[in-house]
């Protein structure tokens, strides 16, 4: 752990440099408007079990991406950006023609969505669009740098977040209070050597300061490599485009219920291996084989090939059912002795009558730590509608989430017969306080997304949590909260949570989040003995307040 003085110096340096460079616009900056679906991405906190295991046994930054589909809170399935030409734009009569206004709107939309959920998918082609008349930023000078050896883009992100946590510092309800600051800096270089070869590198430095208790494993990381890979285009023709990628790389698929780079965490999740990407029209197919890269806060991160993650993810847009995803994901952990195969699908879209829908489910099989074959699954079902009123136009969603659990108290453990949520952005769906992972869980929830102003949106989300099997709930790192043999659960009623979040887009490169969450403990906490080492004093409620500022450059 670095000293508090060192952390303070790094935070001050990052603050001064990012505010002086990243947030400066050379023209009048227009506020970034909220789409009709409100906050498409939400910043949520979660942690992969491997991150937690490395440092301790205890534990949508809002991505300004234009929605690819009308399902709030869902990161669109990533499709490789088409090759972009940054040659000087031809002169045009941009004030003539009936389609000029639409072309200007399209160029402005591309500016607002230039930064993707993974920075290697950023698209700054709007800078070469003759119809773009919006604001310019100082950092634009570091895009499209022409060199003797190809085109180079430089950029990054700096983020600061304040946490005030009552009764949940660590994992779950802990009886511990804490308040602290987190800072994170990401810097990247995207080098397009030629039409067929690309090299991408990105580093990340994450700091924690002012905490009373030890930082979570997802909160600290000395400067290390987040992405470093080479893309080679194998084919680009009438039958589509095929690209292969080799090296360290983040993965983001679908709505991030199974695979996510974990952006809410101060660190991010990454892998190392090979990936093939095929795209033809509205169809995209990814196939990959990787080793997980655990975060080592004070050492260089190295891939652990005893923890392998592989599979294929396909998406088809604009079908009769809407957007359809299908996937097969394999997860092997030789150190813990389990091997899971997960086959699933997701459908999302909007009916002609204006009804929004999203359905996702998966069946999981293989081997776990129990004597039995692994057999588990999860289901998510959501219906929504935008409600037009005189003053506000909220989009309201009703969701139900279910994930199977282990029914034998003698076999409960990290790798038991319950559903394993793999590498998700759990915080995005099962409560912003990260109290429960997607295993042995019923989550009945209601969500409203309300634009309050063209640059301010509000999310109000209510969850009621209940266990599927009367054994134990699980944390976001898939560890059980109680021993169902020595300390059986007294009730399936876990409690309820309400989340309130305001997203303020100062402009297209600067964003503020302001959030508050409250958890009301259910009968489970009142009737089940607290784990050893925790003193709850009959206080089973918890509160979480946070403030976050992000600038991108």
Short mmCIF file of C-alpha atoms in Angstrom, two decimals:
data_model
loop_
_atom_site.label_atom_id
_atom_site.label_comp_id
_atom_site.label_asym_id
_atom_site.label_seq_id
_atom_site.Cartn_x
_atom_site.Cartn_y
_atom_site.Cartn_z
CA UNK A 1 0.00 0.00 0.00
CA UNK A 2 1.44 3.38 -0.98
CA UNK A 3 1.74 6.11 1.65
CA UNK A 4 -1.01 8.67 2.14
CA UNK A 5 1.44 11.45 1.14
CA UNK A 6 2.24 9.68 -2.13
CA UNK A 7 -1.44 9.15 -2.83
CA UNK A 8 -2.18 12.80 -2.09
CA UNK A 9 0.54 13.99 -4.48
CA UNK A 10 -0.72 11.73 -7.27
CA UNK A 11 -4.32 12.88 -6.82
CA UNK A 12 -3.33 16.57 -6.83
CA UNK A 13 -1.17 16.13 -9.95
CA UNK A 14 -3.92 14.22 -11.76
CA UNK A 15 -6.51 16.82 -10.77
CA UNK A 16 -4.50 19.79 -12.00
CA UNK A 17 -3.44 18.18 -15.26
CA UNK A 18 -6.85 16.75 -16.17
CA UNK A 19 -8.78 19.93 -15.36
CA UNK A 20 -6.29 22.08 -17.26
CA UNK A 21 -6.22 19.89 -20.36
CA UNK A 22 -9.16 17.52 -20.57
CA UNK A 23 -12.05 19.72 -19.60
CA UNK A 24 -11.05 22.77 -21.64
CA UNK A 25 -13.09 23.51 -24.74
CA UNK A 26 -11.92 25.97 -27.37
CA UNK A 27 -15.52 26.83 -28.26
CA UNK A 28 -18.75 27.41 -26.44
CA UNK A 29 -19.66 24.02 -25.00
CA UNK A 30 -23.19 22.77 -25.43
CA UNK A 31 -24.66 20.61 -22.69
CA UNK A 32 -24.81 16.94 -23.50
CA UNK A 33 -28.45 16.04 -23.62
CA UNK A 34 -30.03 12.97 -22.07
CA UNK A 35 -31.66 10.59 -24.51
CA UNK A 36 -35.33 9.70 -24.22
CA UNK A 37 -34.31 6.58 -22.34
CA UNK A 38 -32.42 8.58 -19.74
CA UNK A 39 -29.27 7.05 -18.29
CA UNK A 40 -28.37 4.27 -20.66
CA UNK A 41 -25.23 3.48 -18.66
CA UNK A 42 -25.07 3.68 -14.89
CA UNK A 43 -22.06 3.56 -12.69
CA UNK A 44 -22.29 0.63 -10.47
CA UNK A 45 -19.91 -1.12 -8.15
CA UNK A 46 -19.06 -4.77 -8.11
CA UNK A 47 -16.04 -7.02 -7.90
CA UNK A 48 -15.00 -10.26 -9.49
CA UNK A 49 -14.19 -13.05 -7.07
CA UNK A 50 -10.69 -13.36 -8.41
CA UNK A 51 -9.91 -9.72 -7.62
CA UNK A 52 -11.02 -10.24 -4.04
CA UNK A 53 -9.16 -13.51 -3.66
CA UNK A 54 -5.83 -11.96 -4.61
CA UNK A 55 -5.69 -9.25 -1.94
CA UNK A 56 -8.18 -10.29 0.71
CA UNK A 57 -10.92 -12.66 1.58
CA UNK A 58 -13.13 -9.68 2.28
CA UNK A 59 -14.32 -7.16 -0.28
CA UNK A 60 -22.20 2.48 -16.36
CA UNK A 61 -18.34 5.80 -14.58
CA UNK A 62 -21.13 6.70 -16.67
CA UNK A 63 -20.26 5.76 -20.22
CA UNK A 64 -21.62 8.39 -22.55
CA UNK A 65 -22.57 5.92 -25.27
CA UNK A 66 -25.56 6.53 -27.48
CA UNK A 67 -28.09 3.73 -26.90
CA UNK A 68 -28.09 1.10 -29.61
CA UNK A 69 -31.42 -0.19 -28.38
CA UNK A 70 -34.24 1.11 -26.17
CA UNK A 71 -33.31 -0.84 -23.05
CA UNK A 72 -32.13 1.38 -20.20
CA UNK A 73 -29.13 0.35 -18.15
CA UNK A 74 -27.78 -1.93 -20.87
CA UNK A 75 -24.43 -1.54 -22.55
CA UNK A 76 -24.91 -2.36 -26.27
CA UNK A 77 -23.03 -5.37 -27.54
CA UNK A 78 -19.74 -4.03 -28.77
CA UNK A 79 -19.27 -4.08 -32.53
CA UNK A 80 -15.88 -3.23 -33.94
CA UNK A 81 -15.90 0.23 -35.44
CA UNK A 82 -15.48 0.38 -39.20
CA UNK A 83 -12.17 1.60 -40.51
CA UNK A 84 -12.18 5.37 -40.28
CA UNK A 85 -10.52 7.63 -42.80
CA UNK A 86 -9.03 10.80 -41.35
CA UNK A 87 -8.02 12.25 -44.69
CA UNK A 88 -8.83 15.96 -45.04
CA UNK A 89 -12.55 16.39 -45.50
CA UNK A 90 -13.75 17.50 -48.92
CA UNK A 91 -15.33 20.92 -49.07
CA UNK A 92 -19.10 20.93 -49.14
CA UNK A 93 -21.94 23.36 -49.28
CA UNK A 94 -23.09 22.57 -45.76
CA UNK A 95 -25.95 25.04 -45.82
CA UNK A 96 -27.75 23.54 -48.80
CA UNK A 97 -29.96 20.50 -49.18
CA UNK A 98 -32.91 19.18 -47.22
CA UNK A 99 -30.77 16.62 -45.36
CA UNK A 100 -28.22 19.06 -43.96
CA UNK A 101 -29.93 19.43 -40.55
CA UNK A 102 -30.07 15.68 -40.07
CA UNK A 103 -26.43 15.31 -41.06
CA UNK A 104 -25.44 17.95 -38.54
CA UNK A 105 -27.46 16.19 -35.85
CA UNK A 106 -25.79 12.90 -36.72
CA UNK A 107 -22.34 14.48 -36.48
CA UNK A 108 -23.21 16.01 -33.11
CA UNK A 109 -24.45 12.62 -31.85
CA UNK A 110 -21.15 11.01 -32.90
CA UNK A 111 -19.26 13.64 -30.92
CA UNK A 112 -21.28 12.89 -27.78
CA UNK A 113 -20.79 9.12 -28.15
CA UNK A 114 -17.10 9.24 -29.16
CA UNK A 115 -16.04 7.45 -25.93
CA UNK A 116 -17.20 3.85 -25.70
CA UNK A 117 -17.50 1.40 -22.81
CA UNK A 118 -14.03 0.18 -23.75
CA UNK A 119 -11.70 2.90 -25.00
CA UNK A 120 -10.31 0.78 -27.81
CA UNK A 121 -13.75 1.20 -29.42
CA UNK A 122 -13.65 5.02 -29.30
CA UNK A 123 -14.64 6.71 -32.55
CA UNK A 124 -13.52 10.29 -33.30
CA UNK A 125 -14.48 10.27 -36.96
CA UNK A 126 -16.75 13.26 -36.34
CA UNK A 127 -13.60 15.41 -36.32
CA UNK A 128 -13.37 14.83 -40.06
CA UNK A 129 -17.08 15.32 -40.74
CA UNK A 130 -17.70 18.50 -42.79
CA UNK A 131 -21.17 18.72 -41.23
CA UNK A 132 -19.85 18.87 -37.68
CA UNK A 133 -20.25 22.40 -36.26
CA UNK A 134 -20.26 21.61 -32.53
CA UNK A 135 -17.75 22.42 -29.80
CA UNK A 136 -14.09 21.55 -30.05
CA UNK A 137 -11.92 20.45 -27.12
CA UNK A 138 -8.22 20.92 -26.47
CA UNK A 139 -7.74 17.13 -26.35
CA UNK A 140 -8.96 16.93 -29.96
CA UNK A 141 -5.45 18.10 -30.91
CA UNK A 142 -4.13 14.71 -29.79
CA UNK A 143 -6.42 12.73 -32.10
CA UNK A 144 -5.50 11.89 -35.68
CA UNK A 145 -1.80 12.56 -35.25
CA UNK A 146 -0.19 11.73 -38.59
CA UNK A 147 3.25 10.13 -38.21
CA UNK A 148 5.65 8.53 -40.71
CA UNK A 149 4.54 5.18 -39.31
CA UNK A 150 0.77 5.58 -39.31
CA UNK A 151 -1.98 7.44 -37.46
CA UNK A 152 -1.88 7.88 -33.67
CA UNK A 153 -4.64 8.82 -31.19
CA UNK A 154 -3.81 9.75 -27.59
CA UNK A 155 -6.34 10.20 -24.80
CA UNK A 156 -7.65 9.07 -21.46
CA UNK A 157 -9.84 9.69 -18.45
CA UNK A 158 -9.51 10.99 -14.90
CA UNK A 159 -12.13 10.21 -12.27
CA UNK A 160 -12.67 11.14 -8.62
CA UNK A 161 -15.29 9.63 -6.30
CA UNK A 162 -16.20 10.23 -2.67
CA UNK A 163 -17.78 7.38 -0.64
CA UNK A 164 -19.69 7.62 2.64
CA UNK A 165 -20.66 4.10 3.70
CA UNK A 166 -22.63 3.22 6.81
CA UNK A 167 -22.82 -0.36 8.05
CA UNK A 168 -21.53 -1.96 4.86
CA UNK A 169 -17.81 -1.26 4.53
CA UNK A 170 -16.42 -4.54 3.20
CA UNK A 171 -18.78 -7.23 1.93
CA UNK A 172 -22.46 -7.14 2.88
CA UNK A 173 -23.83 -5.77 6.16
CA UNK A 174 -20.72 -5.50 8.33
CA UNK A 175 -21.34 -3.01 11.15
CA UNK A 176 -18.48 -0.87 9.78
CA UNK A 177 -18.70 2.77 8.72
CA UNK A 178 -16.17 4.54 6.49
CA UNK A 179 -15.71 7.53 4.22
CA UNK A 180 -12.91 7.99 1.71
CA UNK A 181 -11.85 9.23 -1.72
CA UNK A 182 -11.05 7.21 -4.82
CA UNK A 183 -9.18 8.49 -7.88
CA UNK A 184 -8.43 6.81 -11.19
CA UNK A 185 -6.44 7.77 -14.26
CA UNK A 186 -6.47 5.96 -17.60
CA UNK A 187 -4.18 6.87 -20.51
CA UNK A 188 -4.23 5.22 -23.93
CA UNK A 189 -2.47 5.24 -27.29
CA UNK A 190 -4.17 3.88 -30.41
CA UNK A 191 -1.72 3.37 -33.29
CA UNK A 192 -3.10 2.48 -36.71
CA UNK A 193 0.06 1.23 -38.43
CA UNK A 194 -1.73 0.60 -41.72
CA UNK A 195 -5.14 -0.49 -42.98
CA UNK A 196 -4.62 -4.03 -41.70
CA UNK A 197 -2.53 -3.65 -38.53
CA UNK A 198 -3.34 -1.80 -35.32
CA UNK A 199 -1.58 -1.60 -31.94
CA UNK A 200 -3.46 -0.44 -28.85
CA UNK A 201 -2.11 0.20 -25.34
CA UNK A 202 -3.76 1.53 -22.18
CA UNK A 203 -2.57 1.99 -18.60
CA UNK A 204 -4.51 2.52 -15.38
CA UNK A 205 -3.57 3.92 -11.97
CA UNK A 206 -6.07 3.71 -9.09
CA UNK A 207 -5.70 5.30 -5.64
CA UNK A 208 -7.66 5.27 -2.36
CA UNK A 209 -7.22 7.91 0.33
CA UNK A 210 -8.64 8.71 3.77
CA UNK A 211 -10.16 5.32 4.57
CA UNK A 212 -10.36 3.92 8.09
CA UNK A 213 -10.45 0.29 7.00
CA UNK A 214 -8.27 -1.45 4.42
CA UNK A 215 -9.25 -0.63 0.81
CA UNK A 216 -11.21 -3.19 -1.15
CA UNK A 217 -9.20 -5.16 -3.72
CA UNK A 218 -11.05 -3.26 -6.49
CA UNK A 219 -10.01 0.15 -5.16
CA UNK A 220 -6.20 0.31 -5.49
CA UNK A 221 -3.74 -0.44 -8.26
CA UNK A 222 -0.34 1.06 -8.97
CA UNK A 223 0.15 2.09 -12.60
CA UNK A 224 -0.21 -1.05 -14.70
CA UNK A 225 -1.17 -2.26 -18.16
CA UNK A 226 -4.92 -2.54 -18.76
CA UNK A 227 -4.84 -3.21 -22.51
CA UNK A 228 -1.95 -4.06 -24.82
CA UNK A 229 -2.83 -5.91 -28.01
CA UNK A 230 -2.32 -6.14 -31.74
CA UNK A 231 -5.19 -6.30 -34.24
CA UNK A 232 -4.63 -7.91 -37.63
CA UNK A 233 -7.37 -7.63 -40.24
CA UNK A 234 -7.53 -10.98 -42.05
CA UNK A 235 -10.36 -10.23 -44.48
CA UNK A 236 -12.47 -7.23 -45.45
CA UNK A 237 -14.75 -7.76 -48.42
CA UNK A 238 -18.22 -8.58 -49.67
CA UNK A 239 -18.65 -11.35 -47.07
CA UNK A 240 -17.88 -9.11 -44.10
CA UNK A 241 -14.83 -8.33 -42.01
CA UNK A 242 -12.66 -10.71 -39.97
CA UNK A 243 -10.11 -9.45 -37.44
CA UNK A 244 -7.93 -11.27 -34.95
CA UNK A 245 -6.66 -9.74 -31.70
CA UNK A 246 -3.76 -11.01 -29.59
CA UNK A 247 -2.68 -9.68 -26.20
CA UNK A 248 -4.13 -8.16 -23.03
CA UNK A 249 -7.66 -6.91 -23.56
CA UNK A 250 -10.86 -5.97 -21.78
CA UNK A 251 -14.06 -7.84 -22.65
CA UNK A 252 -17.56 -6.36 -22.79
CA UNK A 253 -20.53 -8.27 -24.15
CA UNK A 254 -24.28 -7.66 -24.23
CA UNK A 255 -25.89 -6.08 -21.17
CA UNK A 256 -22.85 -6.99 -19.02
CA UNK A 257 -24.75 -9.53 -16.91
CA UNK A 258 -22.08 -12.13 -17.68
CA UNK A 259 -19.04 -10.27 -19.07
CA UNK A 260 -17.97 -6.74 -18.17
CA UNK A 261 -14.78 -4.67 -17.71
CA UNK A 262 -16.22 -3.62 -14.32
CA UNK A 263 -16.03 0.12 -14.82
CA UNK A 264 -17.62 1.16 -11.51
CA UNK A 265 -14.70 -0.39 -9.67
CA UNK A 266 -11.70 1.89 -9.27
CA UNK A 267 -9.72 -0.80 -11.04
CA UNK A 268 -11.02 -2.51 -14.16
CA UNK A 269 -11.13 -6.17 -15.16
CA UNK A 270 -9.00 -7.46 -18.01
CA UNK A 271 -7.86 -10.70 -19.65
CA UNK A 272 -5.01 -11.92 -21.82
CA UNK A 273 -5.30 -14.16 -24.87
CA UNK A 274 -6.63 -14.29 -28.41
CA UNK A 275 -9.91 -13.13 -29.92
CA UNK A 276 -11.50 -13.37 -33.35
CA UNK A 277 -14.11 -10.82 -34.46
CA UNK A 278 -16.40 -11.21 -37.46
CA UNK A 279 -18.92 -8.63 -38.63
CA UNK A 280 -21.31 -8.71 -41.55
CA UNK A 281 -24.09 -6.13 -41.66
CA UNK A 282 -26.24 -6.50 -38.53
CA UNK A 283 -24.51 -9.73 -37.50
CA UNK A 284 -21.44 -9.88 -35.26
CA UNK A 285 -19.67 -12.93 -33.84
CA UNK A 286 -16.83 -12.92 -31.31
CA UNK A 287 -14.83 -15.98 -30.28
CA UNK A 288 -12.10 -15.79 -27.64
CA UNK A 289 -9.82 -17.74 -25.33
CA UNK A 290 -8.14 -15.91 -22.46
CA UNK A 291 -6.53 -16.16 -19.07
CA UNK A 292 -7.77 -13.93 -16.27
CA UNK A 293 -5.48 -11.10 -15.12
CA UNK A 294 -5.88 -10.56 -11.35
CA UNK A 295 -5.12 -7.15 -9.88
CA UNK A 296 -1.95 -7.02 -7.78
CA UNK A 297 -2.10 -3.54 -6.18
CA UNK A 298 1.65 -3.10 -5.69
CA UNK A 299 3.10 -5.50 -8.30
CA UNK A 300 2.92 -5.93 -12.07
CA UNK A 301 -0.26 -7.76 -13.06
CA UNK A 302 0.28 -11.08 -14.81
CA UNK A 303 -2.21 -13.40 -16.47
CA UNK A 304 -3.18 -16.49 -14.47
CA UNK A 305 -3.81 -19.25 -17.00
CA UNK A 306 -5.09 -21.54 -14.25
CA UNK A 307 -8.20 -19.33 -14.46
CA UNK A 308 -9.35 -19.57 -18.07
CA UNK A 309 -12.26 -17.79 -19.71
CA UNK A 310 -13.33 -18.59 -23.27
CA UNK A 311 -16.35 -18.83 -25.52
CA UNK A 312 -18.34 -17.17 -28.31
CA UNK A 313 -20.80 -14.28 -28.34
CA UNK A 314 -23.04 -13.49 -31.31
CA UNK A 315 -25.53 -10.70 -31.90
CA UNK A 316 -28.08 -9.99 -34.61
CA UNK A 317 -29.77 -6.60 -34.76
CA UNK A 318 -33.10 -5.60 -36.28
CA UNK A 319 -34.74 -9.02 -36.32
CA UNK A 320 -38.48 -9.64 -35.99
CA UNK A 321 -37.86 -10.18 -32.26
CA UNK A 322 -35.68 -7.09 -31.87
CA UNK A 323 -31.98 -7.39 -31.07
CA UNK A 324 -30.96 -10.97 -30.32
CA UNK A 325 -27.80 -12.17 -28.56
CA UNK A 326 -26.70 -15.77 -28.17
CA UNK A 327 -23.63 -16.92 -26.26
CA UNK A 328 -21.62 -19.82 -24.95
CA UNK A 329 -19.11 -19.04 -22.22
CA UNK A 330 -16.64 -21.39 -20.53
CA UNK A 331 -15.02 -20.68 -17.18
CA UNK A 332 -12.37 -23.00 -15.71
CA UNK A 333 -10.64 -22.48 -12.38
CA UNK A 334 -8.03 -25.17 -11.80
CA UNK A 335 -7.11 -23.77 -8.37
CA UNK A 336 -10.64 -24.18 -7.04
CA UNK A 337 -11.48 -27.19 -9.15
CA UNK A 338 -14.54 -26.12 -11.13
CA UNK A 339 -15.41 -25.92 -14.81
CA UNK A 340 -18.62 -24.17 -15.92
CA UNK A 341 -20.22 -24.00 -19.35
CA UNK A 342 -22.89 -21.32 -19.74
CA UNK A 343 -25.26 -21.18 -22.72
CA UNK A 344 -27.62 -18.24 -22.92
CA UNK A 345 -29.52 -15.71 -24.98
CA UNK A 346 -30.89 -12.19 -24.71
CA UNK A 347 -33.71 -10.45 -26.60
CA UNK A 348 -34.48 -6.74 -26.35
CA UNK A 349 -36.42 -4.16 -28.27
CA UNK A 350 -39.55 -2.06 -28.60
CA UNK A 351 -42.97 -3.01 -29.97
CA UNK A 352 -44.95 -0.93 -32.44
CA UNK A 353 -47.19 0.05 -29.55
CA UNK A 354 -44.29 1.52 -27.58
CA UNK A 355 -43.75 -1.33 -25.10
CA UNK A 356 -40.09 -1.88 -24.19
CA UNK A 357 -38.90 -5.38 -23.37
CA UNK A 358 -35.80 -7.27 -22.34
CA UNK A 359 -35.41 -10.98 -21.61
CA UNK A 360 -32.21 -12.85 -20.83
CA UNK A 361 -31.52 -16.30 -19.49
CA UNK A 362 -28.81 -18.94 -19.35
CA UNK A 363 -28.33 -22.56 -18.37
CA UNK A 364 -25.06 -23.49 -16.67
CA UNK A 365 -23.59 -26.97 -16.46
CA UNK A 366 -20.25 -28.68 -15.83
CA UNK A 367 -18.33 -29.59 -12.70
CA UNK A 368 -18.15 -27.86 -9.31
CA UNK A 369 -16.79 -28.58 -5.82
CA UNK A 370 -19.73 -30.82 -4.91
CA UNK A 371 -19.99 -34.56 -5.74
CA UNK A 372 -22.81 -33.78 -8.17
CA UNK A 373 -22.73 -32.47 -11.73
CA UNK A 374 -23.24 -28.74 -11.91
CA UNK A 375 -26.72 -27.66 -13.08
CA UNK A 376 -27.84 -24.05 -12.59
CA UNK A 377 -29.25 -21.02 -14.37
CA UNK A 378 -30.64 -17.50 -14.27
CA UNK A 379 -33.56 -15.60 -15.80
CA UNK A 380 -34.16 -11.87 -16.26
CA UNK A 381 -37.46 -10.48 -17.56
CA UNK A 382 -38.31 -6.80 -17.96
CA UNK A 383 -41.12 -4.73 -19.45
CA UNK A 384 -41.11 -0.96 -19.73
CA UNK A 385 -42.86 2.03 -21.21
CA UNK A 386 -42.19 5.71 -21.58
CA UNK A 387 -44.95 7.75 -19.92
CA UNK A 388 -45.58 11.18 -21.42
CA UNK A 389 -46.86 13.85 -19.01
CA UNK A 390 -47.05 17.63 -19.10
CA UNK A 391 -43.96 18.17 -17.00
CA UNK A 392 -41.98 14.90 -16.91
CA UNK A 393 -41.60 11.90 -19.22
CA UNK A 394 -40.28 9.00 -17.15
CA UNK A 395 -39.53 5.58 -18.54
CA UNK A 396 -40.80 2.94 -16.11
CA UNK A 397 -39.55 -0.66 -16.00
CA UNK A 398 -40.72 -3.71 -14.08
CA UNK A 399 -38.01 -6.36 -13.71
CA UNK A 400 -37.74 -9.82 -12.22
CA UNK A 401 -34.36 -11.48 -11.71
CA UNK A 402 -33.88 -15.07 -10.57
CA UNK A 403 -30.72 -17.11 -10.10
CA UNK A 404 -30.62 -20.66 -8.77
CA UNK A 405 -28.90 -21.63 -5.54
CA UNK A 406 -27.46 -24.68 -3.78
CA UNK A 407 -30.22 -26.57 -1.91
CA UNK A 408 -27.95 -28.89 0.13
CA UNK A 409 -26.64 -27.12 3.27
CA UNK A 410 -23.70 -29.53 3.44
CA UNK A 411 -22.46 -28.51 -0.03
CA UNK A 412 -22.68 -24.72 0.18
CA UNK A 413 -19.44 -22.97 -0.80
CA UNK A 414 -17.76 -20.67 -3.28
CA UNK A 415 -18.10 -23.19 -6.12
CA UNK A 416 -21.28 -25.05 -5.14
CA UNK A 417 -24.29 -26.04 -7.25
CA UNK A 418 -25.71 -22.51 -7.53
CA UNK A 419 -25.45 -20.27 -10.57
CA UNK A 420 -22.08 -18.56 -10.98
CA UNK A 421 -22.45 -15.07 -12.45
CA UNK A 422 -19.00 -15.23 -14.14
CA UNK A 423 -17.54 -11.72 -14.75
CA UNK A 424 -20.50 -9.31 -14.60
CA UNK A 425 -21.25 -5.73 -13.70
CA UNK A 426 -23.39 -6.94 -10.79
CA UNK A 427 -23.87 -3.47 -9.33
CA UNK A 428 -25.73 -2.49 -12.46
CA UNK A 429 -28.70 -4.73 -11.71
CA UNK A 430 -28.91 -6.12 -8.16
CA UNK A 431 -28.70 -2.92 -6.15
CA UNK A 432 -26.13 -0.13 -6.14
CA UNK A 433 -24.90 -1.10 -2.66
CA UNK A 434 -23.46 -4.40 -3.95
CA UNK A 435 -24.88 -6.49 -1.13
CA UNK A 436 -25.90 -9.56 -3.15
CA UNK A 437 -24.49 -11.48 -6.09
CA UNK A 438 -26.55 -13.21 -8.76
CA UNK A 439 -26.87 -16.59 -7.01
CA UNK A 440 -29.70 -18.07 -4.91
CA UNK A 441 -31.63 -14.87 -5.43
CA UNK A 442 -35.03 -13.47 -6.32
CA UNK A 443 -34.90 -9.76 -7.11
CA UNK A 444 -38.25 -8.04 -7.75
CA UNK A 445 -37.46 -4.49 -8.85
CA UNK A 446 -39.06 -1.35 -10.28
CA UNK A 447 -37.03 1.26 -12.14
CA UNK A 448 -37.85 4.77 -13.33
CA UNK A 449 -35.54 6.82 -15.55
CA UNK A 450 -36.61 10.48 -15.70
CA UNK A 451 -34.97 13.30 -17.67
CA UNK A 452 -35.29 16.42 -15.50
CA UNK A 453 -33.47 18.73 -17.90
CA UNK A 454 -31.65 18.34 -21.20
CA UNK A 455 -28.45 17.65 -19.22
CA UNK A 456 -29.82 16.14 -15.98
CA UNK A 457 -31.46 12.76 -15.48
CA UNK A 458 -32.66 10.88 -12.41
CA UNK A 459 -32.88 7.16 -11.67
CA UNK A 460 -35.08 5.83 -8.89
CA UNK A 461 -34.82 2.07 -8.36
CA UNK A 462 -36.51 -0.17 -5.77
CA UNK A 463 -35.45 -3.79 -5.09
CA UNK A 464 -36.96 -6.48 -2.93
CA UNK A 465 -34.53 -9.37 -2.34
CA UNK A 466 -35.39 -12.91 -1.34
CA UNK A 467 -33.46 -16.18 -1.33
CA UNK A 468 -34.38 -18.98 -3.71
CA UNK A 469 -33.21 -21.81 -1.42
CA UNK A 470 -33.29 -21.55 2.40
CA UNK A 471 -29.51 -21.90 2.73
CA UNK A 472 -27.56 -18.62 2.40
CA UNK A 473 -27.33 -15.45 0.30
CA UNK A 474 -24.08 -14.78 -1.57
CA UNK A 475 -21.91 -11.72 -1.95
CA UNK A 476 -20.88 -10.11 -5.25
CA UNK A 477 -17.74 -12.28 -5.08
CA UNK A 478 -19.91 -15.43 -4.83
CA UNK A 479 -19.03 -16.21 -1.20
CA UNK A 480 -21.79 -17.41 1.20
CA UNK A 481 -22.80 -15.13 4.06
CA UNK A 482 -23.60 -17.88 6.56
CA UNK A 483 -22.82 -21.56 7.13
CA UNK A 484 -26.22 -23.21 6.69
CA UNK A 485 -25.16 -26.20 8.82
CA UNK A 486 -23.65 -24.43 11.83
CA UNK A 487 -25.63 -21.22 11.41
CA UNK A 488 -28.79 -21.88 9.37
CA UNK A 489 -30.73 -19.02 7.81
CA UNK A 490 -33.81 -18.11 9.79
CA UNK A 491 -35.70 -16.63 6.84
CA UNK A 492 -35.56 -16.19 3.07
CA UNK A 493 -36.52 -12.51 3.40
CA UNK A 494 -33.31 -10.53 2.74
CA UNK A 495 -34.76 -7.04 2.67
CA UNK A 496 -35.21 -4.15 0.27
CA UNK A 497 -33.10 -1.39 -1.22
CA UNK A 498 -33.90 1.96 -2.77
CA UNK A 499 -31.41 3.74 -5.02
CA UNK A 500 -31.49 7.37 -6.12
CA UNK A 501 -29.01 8.64 -8.71
CA UNK A 502 -28.63 11.97 -10.48
CA UNK A 503 -26.53 12.14 -13.65
CA UNK A 504 -25.39 15.62 -14.65
CA UNK A 505 -23.67 15.98 -18.01
CA UNK A 506 -21.75 19.27 -17.71
CA UNK A 507 -20.76 18.82 -21.34
CA UNK A 508 -19.81 15.96 -23.63
CA UNK A 509 -16.50 15.35 -21.80
CA UNK A 510 -17.33 16.16 -18.16
CA UNK A 511 -19.86 14.34 -16.01
CA UNK A 512 -21.05 14.39 -12.39
CA UNK A 513 -22.89 11.63 -10.52
CA UNK A 514 -24.66 12.18 -7.21
CA UNK A 515 -26.20 9.14 -5.53
CA UNK A 516 -27.79 7.85 -2.34
CA UNK A 517 -28.90 4.31 -1.48
CA UNK A 518 -30.62 2.86 1.59
CA UNK A 519 -30.98 -0.82 2.52
CA UNK A 520 -33.63 -2.09 4.94
CA UNK A 521 -32.62 -5.48 6.34
CA UNK A 522 -35.21 -8.25 6.25
CA UNK A 523 -36.00 -11.13 8.57
CA UNK A 524 -32.92 -13.02 7.45
CA UNK A 525 -30.68 -10.59 9.36
CA UNK A 526 -32.96 -10.56 12.39
CA UNK A 527 -33.07 -14.35 12.70
CA UNK A 528 -29.59 -15.42 11.51
CA UNK A 529 -26.47 -15.09 13.65
CA UNK A 530 -23.96 -12.61 12.24
CA UNK A 531 -20.67 -14.13 11.00
CA UNK A 532 -17.78 -14.28 13.45
CA UNK A 533 -15.96 -10.98 13.81
CA UNK A 534 -18.95 -8.79 12.91
CA UNK A 535 -20.95 -6.80 15.46
CA UNK A 536 -24.24 -5.50 14.09
CA UNK A 537 -25.89 -4.37 17.38
CA UNK A 538 -29.33 -5.14 15.93
CA UNK A 539 -28.74 -2.56 13.18
CA UNK A 540 -29.50 -4.29 9.89
CA UNK A 541 -29.99 -1.20 7.72
CA UNK A 542 -27.27 0.51 5.68
CA UNK A 543 -26.68 3.77 3.79
CA UNK A 544 -24.45 4.75 0.90
CA UNK A 545 -23.80 8.29 -0.36
CA UNK A 546 -21.39 9.06 -3.20
CA UNK A 547 -20.28 11.87 -5.46
CA UNK A 548 -18.29 11.34 -8.66
CA UNK A 549 -16.67 13.63 -11.21
CA UNK A 550 -15.27 12.30 -14.50
CA UNK A 551 -13.42 14.05 -17.30
CA UNK A 552 -12.34 12.46 -20.56
CA UNK A 553 -9.73 13.67 -22.98
#
